[in-house]
């Protein structure tokens, strides 16, 4: 072959590096060389620094705040309190859940670490010294950190600002610490099915409070230019356009005069969706001083005061026939929301998508009720690497399947297979209202069981139990099974919004005359590899190599309006917007190609990177040639240029699923566990970049490991955070992280333009119950039915102790 030989079809496909290609992440070149641009890298002339005085108490009156000594500290320029913000009506701010939250403590504090005053200084050291010099007098109040005790008649009144209000954003309040009661499903029919059932299993399933703990903490830089009246805000924002809208509503600055920039972000996982007091105070400080103001929280502040995750007490009942066919599911949740309801959930779903709690199973009737409760804990309710409480829902149903298997004395794998939604039932309408798009659960499950030699593992486990009873070993074997279904891709404007903004997303594409391109999207990457994978989608759609396509996000002055990145919505929504915009480009390119080839539009067809004449493929025009012609030829009936914009409103969510199996050995004398094998099969529909998918799965499983096996935000009886440093809050290192075996099936979504469903959060959703079920399964033969996460060494040792295995 010589250099003049035209490339083959396969060579042209390979050159595109489009969908299905394991293309290396283009972002990594700058990250691995220390050339990333994060919020703390933003340095502006005359920049000031902000820091918070935070409450040491979980519940106390603020008797007085003396700022005189702080103002005398060299470099301190201002100390803001609620009294300073009140004239601007900024001492409280709306939350994304329809509640309101103190920006700075107004009269009292409601959780340890709450923001009391904001010190502005010429450098971070002076700001820290100023914080130490502020004198706050507190009067302690009774503390309640238990949501059940918070609802008792004599419980302390936490939210005095809501005194006398019997209803909130989501309906009636039945107690002064009650936020809402949200219900879905048919409770009467569910209770009837359970009451008439042959077998019923009941259990309280607790998903403990944890925290995303991203590598980069939250922060911002606010810069108000009083000359042109424009506010620029750099920040760790997962939804920069929404932040711009909120900033406009709060500040009164017209939205076109606000520019929000999300630079590189060192992990989000839901922690950076909401609006924090640091953002508001920095904006106010910049307006007051006329200088840029930076605020970056430290690690303890991040763990104590920024948005938490989980904290769901889920009381379940599940019924079945003696043969194991599920007949009903009842779930009541007591949801601990902390001091303020600041959950970033779609407006119509105050408990997020918890109603996916029927999971992968064909359950004829179900009911879900959720009571939101105020306590003296930090607010937030972050969907930590999951789509709006899907992780809680998956954990609940997978634990209930396990306890039902115990009640039936049935193998848990068999019970699952007996109740899976069948392939021919899709699209499937769940008992709680969701329409699952597609799935082939039995194929995935059979593949997973075969891959790990499930029958052989059960024989080994039985042999191990007998050896343990004979005193020949002190290690038990647990097999943790999970089959989960997610609901991601929020979402359709008809039922998903945040603060009234429909959860569509967007893409704008501009093809340059020389055949390269730039695409701007309303999302923002926090490590998902958007610059790599979105370019691959467009490469396949428009026939320009991925290496010739630049992806831009995170600047509200250039990107089209979008609802951001969280809840695995990037590919299902923004990826669809990119594909649809690409098809608009291709449609115009087809007209240009037909003109250049002197044939009718219908006589040319797209072929990888060009348009060819039907029946005469030797006659063609490449996309590069078409792009050049779009700018230098007058084509009748066609505007010059080659650009397109798409705002995509999905017709439905997408429903990725997976089958996970964890094989774990546990030493009953120490509580130490060893993960011998972890098999993860994911079905995310069309796979864009297998290598990126594998990286997402490995990362998500490691976070799931942390949550299930030790990660916890714990409080003592007076509301002190006991796990506020990385000495106490478990983050797995390479030492604790096991080897993962990833696998897949492909069931495309029928309504998504490229059939993709999303995968970034699946491993966290499915991983947690797999790890937890392995612990439970190891002790099942000795009578264990249910224990609460996290399963650290001490708690596992306690399980063995309470079962009498140390005697």
Coordinates of C-alpha atoms in Angstrom, one line a residue, residues 198-677:
X198 CA -48.6 -16.6 52.5
X199 CA -45.2 -15.2 53.5
X200 CA -44.2 -11.7 54.8
X201 CA -40.8 -10.4 55.7
X202 CA -40.4 -7.1 57.7
X203 CA -37.2 -5.2 58.3
X204 CA -35.9 -1.8 59.3
X205 CA -33.2 -0.9 56.8
X206 CA -30.9 2.0 57.7
X207 CA -28.7 3.8 55.2
X208 CA -26.4 5.8 57.3
X209 CA -25.3 9.4 56.9
X210 CA -22.2 9.8 54.8
X211 CA -20.5 12.4 52.7
X212 CA -19.1 12.7 49.1
X213 CA -15.8 14.1 50.4
X214 CA -14.5 15.2 46.9
X215 CA -10.8 15.7 46.5
X216 CA -11.3 19.4 46.0
X217 CA -13.5 21.1 48.6
X218 CA -16.1 23.8 47.7
X219 CA -15.0 27.3 46.9
X220 CA -15.5 30.4 44.8
X221 CA -14.1 33.7 43.7
X222 CA -16.5 36.6 43.4
X223 CA -15.5 39.7 41.5
X224 CA -17.9 42.6 41.1
X225 CA -16.8 45.2 38.5
X226 CA -18.7 48.3 39.6
X227 CA -17.7 50.2 36.4
X228 CA -19.7 47.9 34.0
X229 CA -22.0 46.5 36.7
X230 CA -20.9 42.9 35.9
X231 CA -20.4 40.2 38.5
X232 CA -18.1 37.3 37.6
X233 CA -18.2 34.2 39.8
X234 CA -15.8 31.3 39.6
X235 CA -16.8 28.3 41.6
X236 CA -17.0 24.6 42.1
X237 CA -20.4 24.5 40.6
X238 CA -22.0 21.3 39.1
X239 CA -24.8 23.5 37.6
X240 CA -23.3 26.9 36.7
X241 CA -26.4 28.2 34.9
X242 CA -28.6 27.4 37.9
X243 CA -26.1 29.2 40.2
X244 CA -26.3 32.2 37.9
X245 CA -30.1 32.3 38.1
X246 CA -30.1 31.9 41.9
X247 CA -27.4 34.6 42.2
X248 CA -29.6 37.0 40.1
X249 CA -32.7 36.3 42.2
X250 CA -30.8 36.8 45.5
X251 CA -28.7 39.8 44.5
X252 CA -31.0 41.7 42.2
X253 CA -28.3 41.9 39.6
X254 CA -29.8 41.2 36.2
X255 CA -28.8 37.8 34.9
X256 CA -27.1 39.0 31.8
X257 CA -24.7 40.9 34.0
X258 CA -23.6 37.8 35.9
X259 CA -21.0 35.4 34.5
X260 CA -20.5 32.1 36.3
X261 CA -17.5 30.0 35.4
X262 CA -16.9 26.5 36.6
X263 CA -13.2 25.7 35.8
X264 CA -11.7 22.3 36.4
X265 CA -13.5 20.6 39.3
X266 CA -11.8 18.0 41.5
X267 CA -14.8 15.8 42.0
X268 CA -18.4 16.7 42.7
X269 CA -20.5 13.6 43.4
X270 CA -23.5 15.8 44.2
X271 CA -21.6 17.8 46.9
X272 CA -21.3 20.8 44.5
X273 CA -24.9 21.1 43.2
X274 CA -26.4 23.3 45.9
X275 CA -25.7 26.9 46.8
X276 CA -23.7 27.5 50.0
X277 CA -23.4 30.5 52.3
X278 CA -19.8 30.9 51.2
X279 CA -21.0 31.9 47.7
X280 CA -23.5 34.5 49.0
X281 CA -21.0 36.0 51.4
X282 CA -18.3 36.2 48.9
X283 CA -20.6 38.0 46.4
X284 CA -21.7 40.5 49.1
X285 CA -18.1 41.1 50.2
X286 CA -17.0 41.8 46.7
X287 CA -19.9 44.2 46.1
X288 CA -19.0 46.0 49.4
X289 CA -15.3 46.2 49.0
X290 CA -15.1 46.5 45.2
X291 CA -12.5 43.8 45.1
X292 CA -12.5 40.1 44.2
X293 CA -13.1 37.8 47.2
X294 CA -12.0 34.2 47.4
X295 CA -13.5 31.6 49.7
X296 CA -12.2 28.0 49.8
X297 CA -13.3 25.7 52.7
X298 CA -10.9 23.4 54.4
X299 CA -11.5 19.6 54.8
X300 CA -13.1 19.8 58.3
X301 CA -15.5 22.4 57.1
X302 CA -16.4 20.3 54.1
X303 CA -17.1 17.2 56.2
X304 CA -19.0 19.1 58.9
X305 CA -21.1 21.7 57.1
X306 CA -21.4 21.1 53.4
X307 CA -24.1 18.8 52.1
X308 CA -24.4 15.3 53.5
X309 CA -25.9 12.2 51.9
X310 CA -28.3 9.5 52.9
X311 CA -29.6 9.2 56.5
X312 CA -32.7 7.2 55.6
X313 CA -34.5 4.9 58.0
X314 CA -36.5 2.6 55.7
X315 CA -39.2 0.4 57.3
X316 CA -40.1 -2.3 54.8
X317 CA -42.6 -5.1 54.4
X318 CA -42.4 -7.5 51.4
X319 CA -44.9 -10.4 50.7
X320 CA -44.7 -13.4 48.5
X321 CA -46.2 -16.8 47.8
X322 CA -44.6 -19.9 49.3
X323 CA -43.1 -20.4 45.9
X324 CA -41.3 -17.0 46.1
X325 CA -43.4 -14.8 43.8
X326 CA -43.5 -11.3 45.2
X327 CA -47.0 -10.0 45.7
X328 CA -46.5 -6.6 47.4
X329 CA -44.0 -4.1 48.8
X330 CA -44.6 -1.4 51.5
X331 CA -41.9 1.1 52.4
X332 CA -42.0 3.9 54.9
X333 CA -39.0 6.2 55.2
X334 CA -38.1 8.6 58.0
X335 CA -35.7 10.9 56.2
X336 CA -33.3 13.0 58.4
X337 CA -32.8 16.2 56.4
X338 CA -30.8 18.1 59.1
X339 CA -31.4 21.7 60.0
X340 CA -32.7 22.8 56.6
X341 CA -34.3 21.0 53.7
X342 CA -31.6 21.7 51.2
X343 CA -31.9 18.5 49.1
X344 CA -31.2 19.0 45.4
X345 CA -34.2 17.1 44.2
X346 CA -36.6 17.8 41.4
X347 CA -39.5 20.0 42.7
X348 CA -42.2 17.3 42.3
X349 CA -40.1 14.7 44.1
X350 CA -39.2 15.8 47.6
X351 CA -37.8 12.3 48.3
X352 CA -36.1 12.2 44.9
X353 CA -36.5 9.0 42.9
X354 CA -36.9 6.8 46.0
X355 CA -40.0 5.5 44.2
X356 CA -37.6 3.3 42.1
X357 CA -37.6 1.1 45.2
X358 CA -39.3 -1.7 43.4
X359 CA -36.0 -2.2 41.7
X360 CA -35.6 -4.9 39.0
X361 CA -38.7 -6.8 40.1
X362 CA -42.2 -7.3 38.8
X363 CA -44.0 -6.3 41.9
X364 CA -47.8 -5.9 41.2
X365 CA -48.6 -3.5 44.0
X366 CA -46.5 -1.2 46.1
X367 CA -46.6 1.9 48.4
X368 CA -43.9 4.4 49.5
X369 CA -44.3 7.0 52.1
X370 CA -41.6 9.4 53.2
X371 CA -41.5 11.7 56.2
X372 CA -38.9 14.5 56.1
X373 CA -37.7 15.6 59.5
X374 CA -35.6 18.4 60.8
X375 CA -32.7 17.6 63.2
X376 CA -29.6 19.4 64.6
X377 CA -27.4 18.1 61.8
X378 CA -25.9 19.8 58.7
X379 CA -28.4 20.1 55.8
X380 CA -28.0 18.8 52.4
X381 CA -29.5 15.4 51.3
X382 CA -26.9 15.2 48.4
X383 CA -27.4 12.4 45.9
X384 CA -23.9 11.1 46.5
X385 CA -23.0 9.6 43.1
X386 CA -26.5 8.5 42.5
X387 CA -29.7 9.9 40.9
X388 CA -31.8 11.5 43.6
X389 CA -32.0 8.8 46.3
X390 CA -31.7 5.9 43.9
X391 CA -28.9 4.4 46.0
X392 CA -31.1 4.4 49.0
X393 CA -33.9 2.7 47.0
X394 CA -31.6 0.1 45.6
X395 CA -30.1 -0.7 49.0
X396 CA -33.6 -1.0 50.4
X397 CA -35.0 -3.4 47.9
X398 CA -31.8 -5.5 47.7
X399 CA -31.8 -5.9 51.5
X400 CA -35.5 -6.8 51.5
X401 CA -35.0 -9.4 48.8
X402 CA -32.3 -11.0 51.1
X403 CA -34.6 -11.0 54.2
X404 CA -37.4 -12.4 52.1
X405 CA -35.1 -15.2 50.9
X406 CA -34.3 -16.0 54.6
X407 CA -38.1 -16.1 55.3
X408 CA -38.7 -18.4 52.4
X409 CA -35.6 -20.5 53.0
X410 CA -34.8 -19.9 49.3
X411 CA -31.6 -19.2 47.5
X412 CA -31.4 -15.4 47.0
X413 CA -30.2 -15.7 43.4
X414 CA -33.2 -17.9 42.5
X415 CA -35.6 -15.6 44.3
X416 CA -34.3 -12.7 42.2
X417 CA -34.6 -14.6 38.9
X418 CA -38.1 -15.7 39.8
X419 CA -39.2 -12.1 40.1
X420 CA -37.3 -10.2 37.5
X421 CA -39.2 -8.1 35.0
X422 CA -39.1 -10.2 31.8
X423 CA -37.5 -8.9 28.6
X424 CA -40.9 -9.1 26.8
X425 CA -42.6 -6.8 29.4
X426 CA -40.6 -3.7 28.4
X427 CA -41.5 -0.9 28.3
X428 CA -42.6 -1.8 31.8
X429 CA -44.9 0.3 34.0
X430 CA -43.9 -0.1 37.6
X431 CA -46.3 -0.1 40.5
X432 CA -45.0 3.3 41.6
X433 CA -45.4 5.0 38.3
X434 CA -42.2 4.7 36.3
X435 CA -42.0 3.5 32.8
X436 CA -38.8 1.4 32.4
X437 CA -37.5 1.8 28.9
X438 CA -35.7 -1.5 28.2
X439 CA -33.9 -4.3 29.9
X440 CA -32.8 -7.9 29.7
X441 CA -32.3 -8.8 33.3
X442 CA -32.3 -12.6 33.1
X443 CA -29.5 -12.6 30.5
X444 CA -27.3 -10.3 32.6
X445 CA -28.0 -12.3 35.8
X446 CA -27.2 -15.7 34.2
X447 CA -24.0 -14.3 32.7
X448 CA -23.0 -12.9 36.2
X449 CA -23.7 -16.2 38.0
X450 CA -21.8 -18.2 35.5
X451 CA -18.9 -15.8 35.5
X452 CA -18.3 -16.3 39.2
X453 CA -19.2 -20.0 39.3
X454 CA -22.1 -19.3 41.7
X455 CA -23.0 -22.9 42.4
X456 CA -19.4 -23.7 43.2
X457 CA -19.2 -20.7 45.6
X458 CA -22.3 -21.9 47.4
X459 CA -20.8 -25.4 47.8
X460 CA -17.5 -23.8 49.1
X461 CA -19.5 -21.6 51.5
X462 CA -21.4 -24.6 53.0
X463 CA -18.1 -26.5 53.4
X464 CA -16.6 -23.4 55.1
X465 CA -19.5 -23.3 57.6
X466 CA -19.1 -26.9 58.6
X467 CA -15.3 -26.4 59.0
X468 CA -16.0 -23.4 61.2
X469 CA -18.3 -25.4 63.4
X470 CA -15.6 -28.1 63.7
X471 CA -13.1 -25.4 64.8
X472 CA -11.0 -25.9 61.6
X473 CA -11.2 -22.2 60.5
X474 CA -12.2 -18.9 61.9
X475 CA -13.0 -17.3 58.5
X476 CA -16.5 -17.3 56.9
X477 CA -17.4 -16.8 53.3
X478 CA -20.0 -14.3 52.2
X479 CA -21.5 -14.0 48.7
X480 CA -23.1 -10.6 48.2
X481 CA -25.7 -10.5 45.4
X482 CA -27.2 -7.4 43.8
X483 CA -29.3 -6.7 40.8
X484 CA -30.2 -3.1 40.5
X485 CA -32.1 -0.8 38.2
X486 CA -31.4 2.9 38.2
X487 CA -33.5 5.8 37.0
X488 CA -31.3 8.5 35.5
X489 CA -31.3 11.2 32.9
X490 CA -33.4 13.8 34.7
X491 CA -35.2 14.8 32.9
X492 CA -38.4 15.5 31.1
X493 CA -39.7 19.0 31.7
X494 CA -43.1 17.6 32.2
X495 CA -42.1 16.2 35.6
X496 CA -38.6 17.4 36.4
X497 CA -37.4 20.9 37.4
X498 CA -35.2 22.7 39.9
X499 CA -36.4 26.0 41.1
X500 CA -38.9 26.1 38.2
X501 CA -36.2 25.4 35.5
X502 CA -37.0 22.4 33.4
X503 CA -34.2 19.8 33.4
X504 CA -33.4 19.9 29.7
X505 CA -29.9 20.2 28.4
X506 CA -28.2 21.7 25.5
X507 CA -25.4 21.6 22.9
X508 CA -24.1 24.2 20.4
X509 CA -21.8 23.1 17.6
X510 CA -19.8 25.3 15.3
X511 CA -17.8 23.7 12.4
X512 CA -14.8 25.8 11.3
X513 CA -14.0 26.2 7.6
X514 CA -11.0 23.9 7.8
X515 CA -13.2 21.0 9.1
X516 CA -12.5 21.1 12.8
X517 CA -15.2 21.9 15.3
X518 CA -16.1 23.3 18.7
X519 CA -19.1 22.2 20.8
X520 CA -20.3 23.9 23.9
X521 CA -22.7 22.2 26.3
X522 CA -24.7 23.1 29.4
X523 CA -23.0 20.4 31.5
X524 CA -19.7 20.6 33.4
X525 CA -17.3 17.7 34.0
X526 CA -16.0 16.9 37.4
X527 CA -13.8 14.0 36.2
X528 CA -16.3 12.1 34.0
X529 CA -14.3 12.7 30.8
X530 CA -16.8 14.9 28.9
X531 CA -14.1 16.4 26.7
X532 CA -13.3 12.9 25.5
X533 CA -16.7 11.2 25.2
X534 CA -18.9 14.1 23.9
X535 CA -16.3 14.5 21.1
X536 CA -16.8 10.8 20.3
X537 CA -20.5 11.2 20.1
X538 CA -20.1 14.1 17.7
X539 CA -17.4 12.3 15.7
X540 CA -19.9 9.5 14.9
X541 CA -22.7 11.9 14.2
X542 CA -20.9 14.4 11.9
X543 CA -18.0 12.5 10.5
X544 CA -15.2 14.8 11.9
X545 CA -12.5 13.0 13.9
X546 CA -12.8 13.3 17.7
X547 CA -9.3 14.7 17.9
X548 CA -10.5 17.6 15.8
X549 CA -13.4 18.5 18.1
X550 CA -13.0 20.7 21.1
X551 CA -15.6 20.5 24.0
X552 CA -16.2 23.5 26.2
X553 CA -18.4 23.6 29.3
X554 CA -18.9 25.6 32.4
X555 CA -18.9 29.3 31.2
X556 CA -22.4 30.8 31.2
X557 CA -21.2 33.6 28.9
X558 CA -20.5 31.1 26.1
X559 CA -22.3 27.8 26.9
X560 CA -26.0 27.4 26.1
X561 CA -28.3 27.2 29.2
X562 CA -28.2 23.8 30.8
X563 CA -29.1 22.2 34.1
X564 CA -25.6 20.8 34.8
X565 CA -24.0 17.5 35.7
X566 CA -25.3 15.2 38.4
X567 CA -27.7 12.3 38.6
X568 CA -26.0 10.5 35.6
X569 CA -27.7 13.0 33.3
X570 CA -24.7 14.0 31.2
X571 CA -25.0 11.3 28.5
X572 CA -28.7 10.7 28.7
X573 CA -29.6 14.4 28.3
X574 CA -26.6 16.4 27.2
X575 CA -25.2 13.6 25.2
X576 CA -28.6 13.4 23.4
X577 CA -28.5 17.1 22.8
X578 CA -25.1 16.7 21.2
X579 CA -26.3 13.9 19.0
X580 CA -29.4 15.9 17.9
X581 CA -27.3 19.0 17.2
X582 CA -24.9 16.8 15.2
X583 CA -27.8 15.5 13.2
X584 CA -28.8 19.1 12.4
X585 CA -25.3 19.7 11.2
X586 CA -25.5 16.5 9.1
X587 CA -28.8 17.5 7.5
X588 CA -27.4 20.8 6.3
X589 CA -24.2 19.1 5.2
X590 CA -26.2 16.7 3.1
X591 CA -27.8 19.6 1.2
X592 CA -24.3 21.1 0.6
X593 CA -22.9 17.8 -0.5
X594 CA -25.8 17.2 -2.9
X595 CA -25.2 20.7 -4.5
X596 CA -21.5 20.0 -4.8
X597 CA -22.1 16.6 -6.4
X598 CA -24.8 18.0 -8.6
X599 CA -27.5 15.5 -7.5
X600 CA -30.7 15.7 -5.5
X601 CA -30.5 15.7 -1.7
X602 CA -32.1 12.3 -1.6
X603 CA -29.4 10.8 -3.9
X604 CA -26.6 11.1 -1.3
X605 CA -26.1 9.2 1.9
X606 CA -23.8 9.5 4.9
X607 CA -20.9 7.1 5.1
X608 CA -18.7 7.5 8.2
X609 CA -16.9 10.8 7.3
X610 CA -18.5 11.8 4.0
X611 CA -21.6 11.9 1.8
X612 CA -21.5 9.5 -1.2
X613 CA -23.8 9.3 -4.2
X614 CA -26.1 6.3 -3.8
X615 CA -24.9 3.5 -6.1
X616 CA -21.7 5.4 -7.0
X617 CA -19.6 5.5 -3.8
X618 CA -16.6 6.7 -5.7
X619 CA -18.3 10.0 -6.0
X620 CA -18.3 11.7 -2.6
X621 CA -17.6 14.8 -0.6
X622 CA -15.9 14.5 2.8
X623 CA -17.1 16.5 5.8
X624 CA -14.0 18.6 5.7
X625 CA -14.7 19.6 2.0
X626 CA -18.3 20.3 2.9
X627 CA -17.3 22.5 5.8
X628 CA -15.0 24.6 3.6
X629 CA -17.7 24.9 1.0
X630 CA -20.2 26.1 3.6
X631 CA -18.0 29.2 4.1
X632 CA -16.7 30.0 0.6
X633 CA -19.5 29.1 -1.8
X634 CA -22.9 30.6 -2.4
X635 CA -25.3 27.6 -2.3
X636 CA -28.9 28.4 -3.3
X637 CA -31.3 28.1 -0.5
X638 CA -28.7 27.4 2.2
X639 CA -27.3 30.0 4.6
X640 CA -23.5 30.2 4.8
X641 CA -21.7 28.5 7.7
X642 CA -22.2 25.2 9.5
X643 CA -23.6 25.6 13.0
X644 CA -26.4 24.1 15.1
X645 CA -28.0 24.3 18.5
X646 CA -30.1 21.7 20.2
X647 CA -32.1 22.0 23.5
X648 CA -33.0 18.4 24.3
X649 CA -36.0 17.6 26.5
X650 CA -36.0 13.8 27.0
X651 CA -39.3 12.0 26.6
X652 CA -38.5 9.7 29.5
X653 CA -35.7 8.8 31.9
X654 CA -33.3 6.1 31.1
X655 CA -32.9 2.9 33.2
X656 CA -29.4 1.4 33.3
X657 CA -29.1 -1.8 35.3
X658 CA -26.4 -4.2 36.5
X659 CA -25.6 -7.5 38.2
X660 CA -22.9 -7.3 40.9
X661 CA -21.5 -10.2 43.0
X662 CA -19.0 -9.7 45.8
X663 CA -17.2 -12.6 47.4
X664 CA -15.8 -11.7 50.8
X665 CA -13.9 -13.6 53.5
X666 CA -14.4 -12.5 57.1
X667 CA -12.3 -13.2 60.1
X668 CA -14.8 -13.5 63.0
X669 CA -12.2 -12.9 65.7
X670 CA -11.0 -9.5 64.3
X671 CA -13.8 -8.4 62.0
X672 CA -11.3 -7.9 59.3
X673 CA -12.6 -8.6 55.8
X674 CA -10.9 -9.6 52.5
X675 CA -12.7 -9.1 49.2
X676 CA -11.6 -12.1 47.2
X677 CA -13.6 -11.3 44.1

